mmCIF file of C-alpha atoms in Angstrom:
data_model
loop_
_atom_site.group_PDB
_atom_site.id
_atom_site.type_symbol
_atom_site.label_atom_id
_atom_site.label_comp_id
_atom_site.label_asym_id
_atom_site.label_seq_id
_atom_site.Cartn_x
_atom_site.Cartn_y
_atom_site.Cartn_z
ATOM 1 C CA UNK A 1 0.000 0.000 0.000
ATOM 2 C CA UNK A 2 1.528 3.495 -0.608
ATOM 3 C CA UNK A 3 1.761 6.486 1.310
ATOM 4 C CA UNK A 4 1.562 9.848 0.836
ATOM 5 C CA UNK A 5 4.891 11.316 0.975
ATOM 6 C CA UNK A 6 4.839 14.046 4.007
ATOM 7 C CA UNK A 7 4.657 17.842 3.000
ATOM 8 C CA UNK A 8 6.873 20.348 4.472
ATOM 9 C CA UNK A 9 5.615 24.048 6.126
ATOM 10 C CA UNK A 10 6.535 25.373 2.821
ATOM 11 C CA UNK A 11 5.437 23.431 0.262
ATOM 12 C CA UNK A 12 2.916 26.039 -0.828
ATOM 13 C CA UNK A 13 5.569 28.229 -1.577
ATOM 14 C CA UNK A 14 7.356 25.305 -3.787
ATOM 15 C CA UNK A 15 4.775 24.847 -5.914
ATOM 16 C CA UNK A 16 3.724 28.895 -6.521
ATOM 17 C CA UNK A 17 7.680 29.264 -7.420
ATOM 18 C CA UNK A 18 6.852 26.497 -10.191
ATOM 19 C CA UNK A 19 9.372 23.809 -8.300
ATOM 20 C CA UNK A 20 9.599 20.187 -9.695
ATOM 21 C CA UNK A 21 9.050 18.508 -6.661
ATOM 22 C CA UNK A 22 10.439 14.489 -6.066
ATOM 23 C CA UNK A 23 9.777 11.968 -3.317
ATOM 24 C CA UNK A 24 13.055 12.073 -1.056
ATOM 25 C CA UNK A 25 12.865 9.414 2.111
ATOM 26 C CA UNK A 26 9.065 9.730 2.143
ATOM 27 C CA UNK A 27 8.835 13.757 1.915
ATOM 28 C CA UNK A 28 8.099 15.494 -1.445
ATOM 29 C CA UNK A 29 10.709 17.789 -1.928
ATOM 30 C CA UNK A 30 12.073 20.608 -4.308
ATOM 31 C CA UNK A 31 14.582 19.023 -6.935
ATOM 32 C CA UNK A 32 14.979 22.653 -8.801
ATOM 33 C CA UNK A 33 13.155 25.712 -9.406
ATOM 34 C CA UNK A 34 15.046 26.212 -12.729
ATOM 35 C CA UNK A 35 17.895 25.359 -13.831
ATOM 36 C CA UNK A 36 20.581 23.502 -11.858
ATOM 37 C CA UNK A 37 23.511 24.577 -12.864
ATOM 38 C CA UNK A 38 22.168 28.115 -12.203
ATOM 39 C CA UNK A 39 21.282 27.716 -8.333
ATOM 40 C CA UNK A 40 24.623 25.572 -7.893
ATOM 41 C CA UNK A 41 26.392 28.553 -9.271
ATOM 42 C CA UNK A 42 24.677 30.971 -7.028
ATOM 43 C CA UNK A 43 25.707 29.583 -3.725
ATOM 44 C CA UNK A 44 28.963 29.391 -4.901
ATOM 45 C CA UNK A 45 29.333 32.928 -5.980
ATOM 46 C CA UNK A 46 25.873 34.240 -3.944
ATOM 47 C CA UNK A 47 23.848 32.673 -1.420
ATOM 48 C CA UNK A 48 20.766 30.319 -2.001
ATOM 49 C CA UNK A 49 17.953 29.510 0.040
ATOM 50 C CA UNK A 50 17.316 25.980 0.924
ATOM 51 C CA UNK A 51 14.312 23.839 2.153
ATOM 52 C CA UNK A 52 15.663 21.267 4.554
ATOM 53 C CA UNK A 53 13.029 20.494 6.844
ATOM 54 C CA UNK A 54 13.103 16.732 5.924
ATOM 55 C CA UNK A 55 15.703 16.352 8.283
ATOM 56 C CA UNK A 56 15.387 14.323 11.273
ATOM 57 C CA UNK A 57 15.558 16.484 14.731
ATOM 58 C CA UNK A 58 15.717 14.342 17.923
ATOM 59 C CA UNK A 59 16.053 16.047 21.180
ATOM 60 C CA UNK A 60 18.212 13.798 24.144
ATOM 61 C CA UNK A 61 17.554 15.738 27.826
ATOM 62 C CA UNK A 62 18.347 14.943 31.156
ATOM 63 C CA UNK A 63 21.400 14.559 34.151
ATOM 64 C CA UNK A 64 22.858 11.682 31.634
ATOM 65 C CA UNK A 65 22.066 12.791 28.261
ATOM 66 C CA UNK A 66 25.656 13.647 27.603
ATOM 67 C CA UNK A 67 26.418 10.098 29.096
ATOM 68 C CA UNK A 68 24.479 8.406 26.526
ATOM 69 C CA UNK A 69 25.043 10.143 23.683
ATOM 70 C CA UNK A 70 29.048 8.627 24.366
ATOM 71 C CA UNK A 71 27.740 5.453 24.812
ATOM 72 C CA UNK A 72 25.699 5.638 21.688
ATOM 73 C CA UNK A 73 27.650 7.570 19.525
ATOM 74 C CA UNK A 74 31.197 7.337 18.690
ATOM 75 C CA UNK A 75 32.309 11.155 19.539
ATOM 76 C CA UNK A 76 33.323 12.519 22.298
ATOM 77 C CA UNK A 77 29.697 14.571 22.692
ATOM 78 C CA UNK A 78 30.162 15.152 26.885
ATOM 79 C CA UNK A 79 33.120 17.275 25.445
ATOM 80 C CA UNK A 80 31.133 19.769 23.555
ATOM 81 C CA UNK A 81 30.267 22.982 24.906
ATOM 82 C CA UNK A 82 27.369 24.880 24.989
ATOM 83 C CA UNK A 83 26.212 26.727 22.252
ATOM 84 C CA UNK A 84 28.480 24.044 19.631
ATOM 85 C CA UNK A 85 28.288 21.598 17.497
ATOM 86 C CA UNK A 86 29.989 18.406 16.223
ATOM 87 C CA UNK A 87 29.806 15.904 13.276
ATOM 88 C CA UNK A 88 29.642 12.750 14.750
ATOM 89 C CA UNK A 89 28.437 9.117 13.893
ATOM 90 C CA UNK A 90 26.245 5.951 14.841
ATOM 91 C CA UNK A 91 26.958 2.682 14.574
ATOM 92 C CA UNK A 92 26.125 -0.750 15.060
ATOM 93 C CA UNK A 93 28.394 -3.112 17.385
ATOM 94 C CA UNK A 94 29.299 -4.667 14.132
ATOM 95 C CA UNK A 95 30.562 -0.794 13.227
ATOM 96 C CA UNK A 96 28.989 -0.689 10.305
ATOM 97 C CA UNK A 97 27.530 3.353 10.220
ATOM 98 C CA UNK A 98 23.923 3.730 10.969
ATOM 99 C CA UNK A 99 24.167 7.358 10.083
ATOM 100 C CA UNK A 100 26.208 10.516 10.138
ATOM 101 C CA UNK A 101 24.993 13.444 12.692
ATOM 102 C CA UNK A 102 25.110 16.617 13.684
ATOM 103 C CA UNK A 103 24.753 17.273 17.659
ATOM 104 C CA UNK A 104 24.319 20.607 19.123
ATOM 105 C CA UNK A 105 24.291 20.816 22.709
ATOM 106 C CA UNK A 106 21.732 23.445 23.218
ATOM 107 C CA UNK A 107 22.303 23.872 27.431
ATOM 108 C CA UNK A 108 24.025 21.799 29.921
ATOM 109 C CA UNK A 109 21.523 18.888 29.944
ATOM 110 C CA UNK A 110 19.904 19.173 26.357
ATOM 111 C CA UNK A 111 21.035 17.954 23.132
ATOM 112 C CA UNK A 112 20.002 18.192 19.300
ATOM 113 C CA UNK A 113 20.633 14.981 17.510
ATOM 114 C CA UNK A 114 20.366 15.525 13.476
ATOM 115 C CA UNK A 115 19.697 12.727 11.646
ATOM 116 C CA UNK A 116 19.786 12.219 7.624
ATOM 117 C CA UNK A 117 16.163 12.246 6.668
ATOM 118 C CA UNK A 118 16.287 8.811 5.286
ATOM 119 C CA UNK A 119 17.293 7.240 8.833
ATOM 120 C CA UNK A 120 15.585 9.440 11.123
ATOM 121 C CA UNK A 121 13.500 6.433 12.424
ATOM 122 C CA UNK A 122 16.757 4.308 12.712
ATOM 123 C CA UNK A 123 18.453 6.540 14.664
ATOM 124 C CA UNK A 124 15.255 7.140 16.695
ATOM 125 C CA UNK A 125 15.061 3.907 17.823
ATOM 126 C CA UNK A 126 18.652 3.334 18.210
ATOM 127 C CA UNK A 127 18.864 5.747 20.373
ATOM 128 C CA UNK A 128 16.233 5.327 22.345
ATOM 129 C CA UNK A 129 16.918 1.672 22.865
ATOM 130 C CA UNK A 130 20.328 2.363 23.632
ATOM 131 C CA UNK A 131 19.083 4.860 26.680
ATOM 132 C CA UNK A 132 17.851 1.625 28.640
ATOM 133 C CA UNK A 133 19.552 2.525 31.942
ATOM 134 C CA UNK A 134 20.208 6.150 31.733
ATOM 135 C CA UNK A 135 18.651 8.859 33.379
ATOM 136 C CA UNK A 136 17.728 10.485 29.954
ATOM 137 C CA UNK A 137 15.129 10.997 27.723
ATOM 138 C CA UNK A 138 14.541 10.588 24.375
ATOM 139 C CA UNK A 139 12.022 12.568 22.064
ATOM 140 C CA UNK A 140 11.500 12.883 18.450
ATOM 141 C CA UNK A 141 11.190 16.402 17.494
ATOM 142 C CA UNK A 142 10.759 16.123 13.615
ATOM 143 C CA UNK A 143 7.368 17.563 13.598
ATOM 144 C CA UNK A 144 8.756 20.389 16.019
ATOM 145 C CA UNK A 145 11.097 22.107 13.375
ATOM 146 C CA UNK A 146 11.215 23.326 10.123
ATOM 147 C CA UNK A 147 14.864 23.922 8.749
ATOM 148 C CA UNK A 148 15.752 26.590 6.386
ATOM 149 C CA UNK A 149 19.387 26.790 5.253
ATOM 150 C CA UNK A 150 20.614 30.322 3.633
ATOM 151 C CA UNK A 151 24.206 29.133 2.056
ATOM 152 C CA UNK A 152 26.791 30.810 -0.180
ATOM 153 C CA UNK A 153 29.105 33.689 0.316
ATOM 154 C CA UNK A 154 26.531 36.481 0.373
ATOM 155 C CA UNK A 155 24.443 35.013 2.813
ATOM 156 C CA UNK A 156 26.173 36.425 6.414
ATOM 157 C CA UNK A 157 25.330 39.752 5.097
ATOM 158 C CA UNK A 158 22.119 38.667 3.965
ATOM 159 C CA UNK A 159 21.208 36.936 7.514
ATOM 160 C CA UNK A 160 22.557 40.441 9.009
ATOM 161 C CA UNK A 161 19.869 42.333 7.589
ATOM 162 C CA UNK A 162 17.303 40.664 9.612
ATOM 163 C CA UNK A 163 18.852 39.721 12.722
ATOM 164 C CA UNK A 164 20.580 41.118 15.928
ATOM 165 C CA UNK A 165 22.248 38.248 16.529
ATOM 166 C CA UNK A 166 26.291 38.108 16.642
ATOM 167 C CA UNK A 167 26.823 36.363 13.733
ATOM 168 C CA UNK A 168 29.949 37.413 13.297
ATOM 169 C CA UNK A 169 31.223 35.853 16.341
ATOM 170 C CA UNK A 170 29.345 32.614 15.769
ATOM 171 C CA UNK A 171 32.038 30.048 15.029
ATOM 172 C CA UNK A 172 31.782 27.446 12.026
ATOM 173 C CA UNK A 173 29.918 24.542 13.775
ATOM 174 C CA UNK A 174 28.011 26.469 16.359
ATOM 175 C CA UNK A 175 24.662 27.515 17.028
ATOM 176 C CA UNK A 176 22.921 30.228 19.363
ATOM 177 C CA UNK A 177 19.343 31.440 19.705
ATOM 178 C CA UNK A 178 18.391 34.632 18.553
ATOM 179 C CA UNK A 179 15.412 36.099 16.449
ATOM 180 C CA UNK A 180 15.708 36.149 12.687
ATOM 181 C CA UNK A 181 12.959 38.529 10.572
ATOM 182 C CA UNK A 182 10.920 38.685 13.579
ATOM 183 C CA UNK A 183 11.101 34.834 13.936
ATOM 184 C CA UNK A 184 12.538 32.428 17.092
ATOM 185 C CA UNK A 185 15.384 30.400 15.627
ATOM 186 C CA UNK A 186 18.052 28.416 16.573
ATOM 187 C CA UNK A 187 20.891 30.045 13.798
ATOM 188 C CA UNK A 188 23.865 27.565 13.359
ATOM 189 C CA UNK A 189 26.347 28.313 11.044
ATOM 190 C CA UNK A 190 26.656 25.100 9.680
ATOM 191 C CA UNK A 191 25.789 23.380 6.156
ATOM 192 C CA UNK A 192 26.366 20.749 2.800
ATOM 193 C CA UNK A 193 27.095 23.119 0.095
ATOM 194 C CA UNK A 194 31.233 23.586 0.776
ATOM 195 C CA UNK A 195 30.805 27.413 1.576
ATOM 196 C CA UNK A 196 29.726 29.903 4.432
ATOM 197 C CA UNK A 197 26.496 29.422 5.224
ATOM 198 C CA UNK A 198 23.697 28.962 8.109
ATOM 199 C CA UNK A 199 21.091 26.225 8.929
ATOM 200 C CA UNK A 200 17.893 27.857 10.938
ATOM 201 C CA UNK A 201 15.598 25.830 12.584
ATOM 202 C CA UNK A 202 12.381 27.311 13.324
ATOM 203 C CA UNK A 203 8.686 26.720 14.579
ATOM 204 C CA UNK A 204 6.994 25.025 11.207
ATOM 205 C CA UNK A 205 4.190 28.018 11.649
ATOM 206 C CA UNK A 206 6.790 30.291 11.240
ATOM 207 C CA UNK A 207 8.965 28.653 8.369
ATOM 208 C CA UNK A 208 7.154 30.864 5.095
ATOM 209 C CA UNK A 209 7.404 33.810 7.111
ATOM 210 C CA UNK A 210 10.990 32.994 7.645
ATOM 211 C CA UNK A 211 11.495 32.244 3.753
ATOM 212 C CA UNK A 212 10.180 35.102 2.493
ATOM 213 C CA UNK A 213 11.658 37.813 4.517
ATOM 214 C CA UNK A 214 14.790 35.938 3.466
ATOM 215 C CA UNK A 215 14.166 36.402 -0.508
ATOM 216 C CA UNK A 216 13.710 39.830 -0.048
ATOM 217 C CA UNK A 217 16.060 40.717 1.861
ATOM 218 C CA UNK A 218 18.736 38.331 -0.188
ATOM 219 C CA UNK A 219 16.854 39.913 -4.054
ATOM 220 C CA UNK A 220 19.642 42.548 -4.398
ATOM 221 C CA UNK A 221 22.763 40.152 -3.459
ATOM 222 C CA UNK A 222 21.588 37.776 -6.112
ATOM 223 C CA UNK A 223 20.083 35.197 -4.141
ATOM 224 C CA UNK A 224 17.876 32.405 -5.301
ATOM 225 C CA UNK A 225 16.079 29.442 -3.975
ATOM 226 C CA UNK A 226 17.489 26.225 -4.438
ATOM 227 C CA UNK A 227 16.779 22.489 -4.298
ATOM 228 C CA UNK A 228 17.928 19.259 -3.317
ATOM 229 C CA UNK A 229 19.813 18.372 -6.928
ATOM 230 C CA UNK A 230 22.352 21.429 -6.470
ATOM 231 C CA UNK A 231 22.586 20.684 -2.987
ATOM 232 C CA UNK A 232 23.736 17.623 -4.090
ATOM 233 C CA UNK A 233 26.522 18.603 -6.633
ATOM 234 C CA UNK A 234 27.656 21.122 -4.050
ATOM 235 C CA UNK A 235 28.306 19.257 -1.727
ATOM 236 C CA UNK A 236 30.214 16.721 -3.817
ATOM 237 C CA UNK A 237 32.467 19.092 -5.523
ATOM 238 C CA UNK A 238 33.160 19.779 -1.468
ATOM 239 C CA UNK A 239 34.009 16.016 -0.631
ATOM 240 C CA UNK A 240 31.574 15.927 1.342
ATOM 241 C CA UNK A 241 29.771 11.959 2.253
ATOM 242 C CA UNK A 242 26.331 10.871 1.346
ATOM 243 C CA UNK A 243 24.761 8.595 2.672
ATOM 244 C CA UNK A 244 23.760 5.191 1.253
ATOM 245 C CA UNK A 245 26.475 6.472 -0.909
ATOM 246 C CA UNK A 246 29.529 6.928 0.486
ATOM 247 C CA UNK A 247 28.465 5.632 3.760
ATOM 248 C CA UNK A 248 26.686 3.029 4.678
ATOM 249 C CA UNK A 249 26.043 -0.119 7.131
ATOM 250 C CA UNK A 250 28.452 -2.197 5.489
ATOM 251 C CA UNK A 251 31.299 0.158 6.221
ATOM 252 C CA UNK A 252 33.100 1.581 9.530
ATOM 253 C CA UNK A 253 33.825 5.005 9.546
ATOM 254 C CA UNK A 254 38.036 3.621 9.026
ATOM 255 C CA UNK A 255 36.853 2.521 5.567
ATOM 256 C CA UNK A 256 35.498 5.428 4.717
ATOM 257 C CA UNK A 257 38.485 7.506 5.637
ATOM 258 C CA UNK A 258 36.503 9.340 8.821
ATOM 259 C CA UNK A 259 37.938 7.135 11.205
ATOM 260 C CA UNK A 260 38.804 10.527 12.947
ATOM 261 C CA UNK A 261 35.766 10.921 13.967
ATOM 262 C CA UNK A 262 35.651 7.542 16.365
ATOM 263 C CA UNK A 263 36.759 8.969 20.011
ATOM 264 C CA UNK A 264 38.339 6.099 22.082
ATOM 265 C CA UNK A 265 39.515 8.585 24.260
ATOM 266 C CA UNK A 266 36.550 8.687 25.854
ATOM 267 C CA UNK A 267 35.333 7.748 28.919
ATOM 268 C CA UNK A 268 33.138 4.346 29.473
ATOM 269 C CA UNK A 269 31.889 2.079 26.901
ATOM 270 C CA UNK A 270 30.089 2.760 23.510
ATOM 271 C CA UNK A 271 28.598 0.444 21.069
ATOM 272 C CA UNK A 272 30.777 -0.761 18.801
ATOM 273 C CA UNK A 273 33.385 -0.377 20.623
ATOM 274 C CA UNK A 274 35.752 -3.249 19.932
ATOM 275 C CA UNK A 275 34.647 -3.741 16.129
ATOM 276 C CA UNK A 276 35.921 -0.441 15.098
ATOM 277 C CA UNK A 277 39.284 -0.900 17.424
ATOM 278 C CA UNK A 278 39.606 -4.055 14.805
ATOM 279 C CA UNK A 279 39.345 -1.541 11.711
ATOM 280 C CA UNK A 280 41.641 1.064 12.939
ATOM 281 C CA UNK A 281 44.142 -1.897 13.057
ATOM 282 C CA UNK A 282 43.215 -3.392 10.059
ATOM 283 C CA UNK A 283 43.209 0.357 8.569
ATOM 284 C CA UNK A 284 46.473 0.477 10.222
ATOM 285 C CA UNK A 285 48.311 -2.643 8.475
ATOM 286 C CA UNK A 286 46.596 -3.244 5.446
ATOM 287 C CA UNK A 287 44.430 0.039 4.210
ATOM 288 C CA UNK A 288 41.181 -0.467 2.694
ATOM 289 C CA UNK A 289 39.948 0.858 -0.443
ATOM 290 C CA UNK A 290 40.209 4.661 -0.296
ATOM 291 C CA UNK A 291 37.777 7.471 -0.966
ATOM 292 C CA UNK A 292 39.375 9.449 -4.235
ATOM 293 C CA UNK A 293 38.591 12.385 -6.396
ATOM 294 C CA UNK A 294 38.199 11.025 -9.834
ATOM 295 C CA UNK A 295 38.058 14.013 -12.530
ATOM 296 C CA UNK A 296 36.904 13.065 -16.110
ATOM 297 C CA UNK A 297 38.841 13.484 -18.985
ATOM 298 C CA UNK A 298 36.185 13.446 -21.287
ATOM 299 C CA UNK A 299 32.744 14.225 -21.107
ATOM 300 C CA UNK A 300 30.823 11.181 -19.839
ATOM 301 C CA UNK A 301 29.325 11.348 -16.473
ATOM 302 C CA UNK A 302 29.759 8.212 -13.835
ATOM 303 C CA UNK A 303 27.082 7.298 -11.776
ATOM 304 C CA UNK A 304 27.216 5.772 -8.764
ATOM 305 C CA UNK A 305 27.729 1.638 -8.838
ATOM 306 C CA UNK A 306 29.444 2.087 -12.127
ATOM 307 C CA UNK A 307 33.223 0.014 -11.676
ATOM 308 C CA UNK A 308 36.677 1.956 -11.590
ATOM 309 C CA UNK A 309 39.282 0.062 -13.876
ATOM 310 C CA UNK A 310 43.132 -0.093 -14.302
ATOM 311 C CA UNK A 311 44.535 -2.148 -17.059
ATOM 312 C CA UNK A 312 41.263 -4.163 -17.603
ATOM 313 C CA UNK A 313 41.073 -5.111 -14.092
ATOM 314 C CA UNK A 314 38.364 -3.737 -11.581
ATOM 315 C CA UNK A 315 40.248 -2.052 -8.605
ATOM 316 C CA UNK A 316 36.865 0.171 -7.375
ATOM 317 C CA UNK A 317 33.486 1.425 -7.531
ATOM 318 C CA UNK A 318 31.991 5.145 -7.900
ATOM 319 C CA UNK A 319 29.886 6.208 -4.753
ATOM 320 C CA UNK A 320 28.806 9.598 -6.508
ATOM 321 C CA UNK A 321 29.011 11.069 -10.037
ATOM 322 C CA UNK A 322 27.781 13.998 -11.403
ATOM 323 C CA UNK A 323 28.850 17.224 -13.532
ATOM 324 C CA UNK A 324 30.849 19.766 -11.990
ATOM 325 C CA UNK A 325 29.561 23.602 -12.399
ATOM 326 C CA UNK A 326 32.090 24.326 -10.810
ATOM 327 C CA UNK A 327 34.821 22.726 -12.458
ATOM 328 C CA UNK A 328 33.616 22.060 -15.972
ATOM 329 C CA UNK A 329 33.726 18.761 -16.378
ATOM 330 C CA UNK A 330 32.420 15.648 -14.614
ATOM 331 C CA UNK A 331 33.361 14.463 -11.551
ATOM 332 C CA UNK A 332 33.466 11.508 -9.031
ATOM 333 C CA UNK A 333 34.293 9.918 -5.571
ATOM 334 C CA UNK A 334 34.860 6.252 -5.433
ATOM 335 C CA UNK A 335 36.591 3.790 -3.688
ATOM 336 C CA UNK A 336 39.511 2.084 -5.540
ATOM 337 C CA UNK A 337 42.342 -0.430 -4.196
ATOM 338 C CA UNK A 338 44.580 1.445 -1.933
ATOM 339 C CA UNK A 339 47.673 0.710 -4.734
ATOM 340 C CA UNK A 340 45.836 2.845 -7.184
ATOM 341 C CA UNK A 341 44.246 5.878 -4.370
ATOM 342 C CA UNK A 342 47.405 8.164 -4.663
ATOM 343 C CA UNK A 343 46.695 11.141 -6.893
ATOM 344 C CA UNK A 344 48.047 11.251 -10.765
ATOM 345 C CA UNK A 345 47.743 7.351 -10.616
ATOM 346 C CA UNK A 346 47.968 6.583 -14.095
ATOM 347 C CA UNK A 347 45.540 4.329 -16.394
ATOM 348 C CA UNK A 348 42.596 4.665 -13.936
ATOM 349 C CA UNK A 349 39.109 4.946 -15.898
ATOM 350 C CA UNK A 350 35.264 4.221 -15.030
ATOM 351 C CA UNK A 351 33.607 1.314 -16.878
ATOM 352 C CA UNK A 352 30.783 3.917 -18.383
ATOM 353 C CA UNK A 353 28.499 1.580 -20.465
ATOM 354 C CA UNK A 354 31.193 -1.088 -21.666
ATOM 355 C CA UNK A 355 33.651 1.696 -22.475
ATOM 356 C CA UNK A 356 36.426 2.335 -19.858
ATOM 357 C CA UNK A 357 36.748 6.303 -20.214
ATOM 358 C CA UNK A 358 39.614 8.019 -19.039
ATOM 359 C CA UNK A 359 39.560 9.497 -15.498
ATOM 360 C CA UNK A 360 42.539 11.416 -13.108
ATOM 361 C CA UNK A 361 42.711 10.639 -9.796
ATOM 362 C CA UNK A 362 42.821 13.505 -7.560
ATOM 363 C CA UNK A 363 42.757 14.343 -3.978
ATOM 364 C CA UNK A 364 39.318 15.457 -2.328
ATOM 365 C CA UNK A 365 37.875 17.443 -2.212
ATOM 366 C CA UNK A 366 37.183 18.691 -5.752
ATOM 367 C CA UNK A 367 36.260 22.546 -4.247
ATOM 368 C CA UNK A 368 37.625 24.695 -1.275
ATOM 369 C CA UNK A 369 36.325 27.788 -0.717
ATOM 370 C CA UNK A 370 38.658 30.953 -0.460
ATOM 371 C CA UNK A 371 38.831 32.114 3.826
#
């Protein structure tokens, strides 16, 4: 039987700005308004206004929240301070990733877990079967927000215009309350896209409100509204993981190059533990496959699941393909045989269709943005 896919606070607005809407993890979201290549290159020379409300937000309170979310998570999340945020990762005890996250810890006992919208119910119930024993609670806020992400060099002056919050001594990866056009919000200058930018979660009553005093006060810089297919080439021209794509439950965060992110530092036990002490070892000795660049030669875009070749023999496969705006021509990240991951590697290609078409190896990401 099929469902509905769920509408977000401003899907009246999609739809009178003449968006192409697509089912993404049960939500029908904005693909475009127009023309991709044309909102990509906005945020990267402009700003662009996002719709991200399909996101999962799930709220962990209490004397031991920060005591679960170690024990859950592999980050060191007791360490954060108020007011910040950190990238951080679940897993199972195998250490396979459940998801990637974003935690902000709001106050001293209160936490906002971030979940991809696609495993917002995995992580949901991870987590709250993994708070069996603490003195914690566990609540799913997705209903509770609507996200609206303003990204792209223009966009702190932009966000200045209708706030009187101290943006300009909120720190990369750090949020703080304040009031944006009139409008409660939690502002967190955090995004997907590779460039400056801020995420701004707000009351869903509030969220077209939001939006439109956004687009006019963002017409003159040049800004736009954008959807979830730029979002997408931005942030792989930025190296940044997907996933399903790039991550997923059949690898640790060590095969997927983020092992950095795995805190055994930390005080007490966390699930999965002593799985993903095995893969730092084995990443140790004998490296995995390793996340590349690849950058086409030609013209002929690789899609993810397509095979990376050297000399007839298949030593990877592409996570993410797509055109680069930015760069021109298309691009890739895959995961090839450690032998062939160093950049310049000669005779590397992608299988594209029975035809093994040229590609360089290079070292992600693709895009950095000028300080």
């Amino acid at each position: 039987m099929s469902t509905a896919p769920r509408l977000t606070a401003l899907d009246a607005v999609h739809r009178a700005l003449g968006a192409t809407m697509t089912d993404f993890a049960g939500w029908d979201m904005p693909l475009r308004y127009g023309s991709e290549r044309d909102e990509h290159t906005a945020v990267r020379t402009r700003a662009g206004l996002f719709d991200l409300s399909h996101m999962g937000e799930i709220t962990v309170t209490g004397p031991q929240a920060a005591a679960l979310l170690d024990h859950a998570l592999v980050g060191n999340i007791g360490g954060v301070a108020v007011g910040r945020a950190r990238y951080t990762m679940i897993c199972r005890e195998d250490g396979g990733i459940l998801d990637d996250l974003i935690v902000y810890r709001l106050a001293e006992a209160t936490y906002m877990v971030v979940a991809n919208a696609s495993n917002a119910q995995v992580v949901l119930d991870a987590l709250t079967e993994r708070a069996a024993g603490f003195d914690a609670a566990v609540r799913d806020d997705r209903d509770a927000y609507a996200l609206i992400a303003i990204q792209g060099p223009e966009s702190p002056g932009i966000l200045k215009s209708v706030t009187d919050a101290d943006l300009d001594g909120l720190k990369y990866y750090a949020g703080l309350p304040g009031t944006v056009a009139g409008v409660p919000a939690l502002i967190a200058r955090t995004g997907y896209t590779g460039e400056d930018g801020f995420e701004l979660f707000v009351e869903p009553q509030h969220a077209e409100k939001l939006w439109q005093a956004l687009t006019e006060a963002g017409r003159d810089a040049g800004l736009i509204p954008c959807g979830l297919s730029c979002r997408d080439t931005l942030r792989l021209e930025a190296g940044m993981p997907l996933y399903g794509h790039e991550l997923t439950t059949s690898l640790t965060p060590f095969d997927a190059g983020l092992g950095r992110v795995v805190k055994f530092e930390k005080e007490g036990d966390f699930v999965g533990r002593e799985a993903l002490a095995a893969a730092a070892e084995r990443a140790r000795t004998a490296p995995p496959r390793k996340l590349v660049g690849l950058v086409a030669e030609g013209r002929r875009v690789p899609r993810a699941g397509m095979q990376v070749v050297a000399d007839g023999t298949v030593i990877g496969e592409v996570t993410s393909g797509a055109p680069s705006p930015t760069l021109g021509r298309p691009i890739a990240m895959a995961y090839v045989d450690a032998a062939h991951a160093a950049p310049g590697t000669p005779g590397v290609g992608v299988d594209i269709r029975g035809t093994h078409e040229p590609y360089e190896v290079v070292a992600l990401p693709f895009y950095k943005r000028q300080k």
